[in-house]
mmCIF file of C-alpha atoms in Angstrom:
data_model
loop_
_atom_site.group_PDB
_atom_site.id
_atom_site.type_symbol
_atom_site.label_atom_id
_atom_site.label_comp_id
_atom_site.label_asym_id
_atom_site.label_seq_id
_atom_site.Cartn_x
_atom_site.Cartn_y
_atom_site.Cartn_z
ATOM 1 C CA MET A 1 108.669 73.031 71.602
ATOM 2 C CA PRO A 2 111.344 71.966 70.697
ATOM 3 C CA GLU A 3 112.141 68.287 73.049
ATOM 4 C CA THR A 4 115.747 68.127 74.541
ATOM 5 C CA VAL A 5 117.459 64.589 74.841
ATOM 6 C CA ILE A 6 120.069 63.779 76.964
ATOM 7 C CA THR A 7 121.947 60.195 76.004
ATOM 8 C CA SER A 8 125.158 59.014 76.658
ATOM 9 C CA ALA A 9 127.834 56.620 74.373
ATOM 10 C CA GLY A 10 129.555 55.349 78.016
ATOM 11 C CA GLU A 11 130.006 55.176 81.611
ATOM 12 C CA GLU A 12 133.259 57.226 81.057
ATOM 13 C CA GLN A 13 131.897 60.118 79.158
ATOM 14 C CA ASP A 14 128.583 60.645 81.321
ATOM 15 C CA GLU A 15 129.868 63.233 83.429
ATOM 16 C CA TYR A 16 131.093 65.507 80.357
ATOM 17 C CA GLY A 17 127.612 64.541 78.452
ATOM 18 C CA LEU A 18 125.861 65.707 81.534
ATOM 19 C CA GLU A 19 128.118 69.107 81.642
ATOM 20 C CA ILE A 20 127.293 69.839 78.066
ATOM 21 C CA ALA A 21 123.706 69.123 78.507
ATOM 22 C CA ALA A 22 123.528 71.530 81.095
ATOM 23 C CA ASP A 23 124.962 73.732 79.678
ATOM 24 C CA ILE A 24 122.768 73.471 76.844
ATOM 25 C CA LEU A 25 119.630 73.298 79.294
ATOM 26 C CA HIS A 26 121.114 76.764 80.925
ATOM 27 C CA LYS A 27 120.983 79.143 77.975
ATOM 28 C CA GLN A 28 118.151 77.596 76.583
ATOM 29 C CA VAL A 29 116.358 78.935 80.212
ATOM 30 C CA PHE A 30 118.286 81.483 80.200
ATOM 31 C CA LYS A 31 116.904 83.183 76.819
ATOM 32 C CA ARG A 32 113.131 81.848 77.136
ATOM 33 C CA VAL A 33 113.318 83.847 81.007
ATOM 34 C CA ASN A 34 114.831 87.005 79.420
ATOM 35 C CA LEU A 35 113.307 87.216 75.770
ATOM 36 C CA PRO A 36 110.226 89.171 77.021
ATOM 37 C CA ARG A 37 112.791 91.656 78.822
ATOM 38 C CA LEU A 38 114.829 92.168 75.108
ATOM 39 C CA LEU A 39 112.001 92.650 73.311
ATOM 40 C CA ALA A 40 110.979 95.454 75.752
ATOM 41 C CA ALA A 41 114.535 96.435 75.641
ATOM 42 C CA ALA A 42 114.454 96.797 71.131
ATOM 43 C CA ALA A 43 110.980 98.334 71.487
ATOM 44 C CA MET A 44 112.621 100.870 74.369
ATOM 45 C CA ALA A 45 115.858 101.566 71.790
ATOM 46 C CA GLY A 46 113.565 102.207 68.426
ATOM 47 C CA TYR A 47 112.742 98.802 67.172
ATOM 48 C CA ARG A 48 109.131 98.505 67.850
ATOM 49 C CA GLU A 49 107.702 97.084 64.818
ATOM 50 C CA GLU A 50 111.079 94.817 64.521
ATOM 51 C CA ALA A 51 110.110 93.847 68.444
ATOM 52 C CA LEU A 52 106.329 93.346 67.514
ATOM 53 C CA GLU A 53 107.496 91.027 64.893
ATOM 54 C CA ALA A 54 109.440 89.147 66.865
ATOM 55 C CA LEU A 55 106.870 89.024 69.454
ATOM 56 C CA ILE A 56 104.199 87.697 66.904
ATOM 57 C CA ALA A 57 106.697 85.070 64.982
ATOM 58 C CA TRP A 58 107.617 83.844 69.189
ATOM 59 C CA GLY A 59 103.944 83.326 70.161
ATOM 60 C CA THR A 60 102.724 81.819 66.269
ATOM 61 C CA GLY A 61 106.061 79.462 66.513
ATOM 62 C CA LYS A 62 107.091 80.554 63.220
ATOM 63 C CA SER A 63 110.489 81.716 64.602
ATOM 64 C CA SER A 64 112.621 79.709 67.281
ATOM 65 C CA ILE A 65 114.051 81.648 70.585
ATOM 66 C CA ASP A 66 117.049 81.365 68.933
ATOM 67 C CA ASP A 67 116.879 83.154 66.205
ATOM 68 C CA ILE A 68 114.981 85.593 67.865
ATOM 69 C CA TRP A 69 117.308 86.255 70.357
ATOM 70 C CA GLU A 70 119.902 86.694 67.333
ATOM 71 C CA GLU A 71 117.668 89.034 65.202
ATOM 72 C CA ILE A 72 116.705 91.297 68.490
ATOM 73 C CA SER A 73 120.370 90.816 70.114
ATOM 74 C CA PRO A 74 121.739 93.758 68.174
ATOM 75 C CA MET A 75 118.709 95.954 68.318
ATOM 76 C CA ALA A 76 118.955 96.151 72.660
ATOM 77 C CA GLN A 77 120.999 98.245 74.051
ATOM 78 C CA ASP A 78 124.008 96.870 75.960
ATOM 79 C CA LYS A 79 124.017 94.949 79.416
ATOM 80 C CA CYS A 80 119.660 95.076 79.255
ATOM 81 C CA VAL A 81 118.891 91.891 80.143
ATOM 82 C CA MET A 82 121.589 91.913 83.353
ATOM 83 C CA GLU A 83 121.329 95.591 83.968
ATOM 84 C CA GLY A 84 117.866 96.956 83.501
ATOM 85 C CA VAL A 85 116.161 98.458 80.199
ATOM 86 C CA LYS A 86 118.289 101.481 79.659
ATOM 87 C CA PRO A 87 116.892 104.126 77.476
ATOM 88 C CA SER A 88 117.755 105.193 73.933
ATOM 89 C CA ASP A 89 119.902 108.325 73.160
ATOM 90 C CA GLU A 90 116.357 109.666 71.498
ATOM 91 C CA LYS A 91 115.078 109.523 74.404
ATOM 92 C CA ARG A 92 117.301 110.789 76.255
ATOM 93 C CA LYS A 93 117.811 113.537 74.230
ATOM 94 C CA LYS A 94 114.726 114.715 74.889
ATOM 95 C CA LYS A 95 115.376 114.806 78.338
ATOM 96 C CA ALA A 96 117.885 117.421 78.069
ATOM 97 C CA ASP A 97 115.860 119.584 76.169
#
């Protein structure tokens, strides 16, 4: 796991530096917490092999969370992380039949 180090160049930059660090940490925590949901959404959208490969790459440390997030996000449905997983169009068609 990568280590995050917060340093400051001087008293006048402490608050600004902490704001930047807090933003970076927030994004990292958000991705780490929501990656399983993102992978599930991608799998339900029809990208099962890609989601499984990403899960294996994450679990074995071969890919970073940032890289996996960037790769899988376009495959998942819009707003899936914040509003829950929605079925793919293929599943909607099956339900309509």
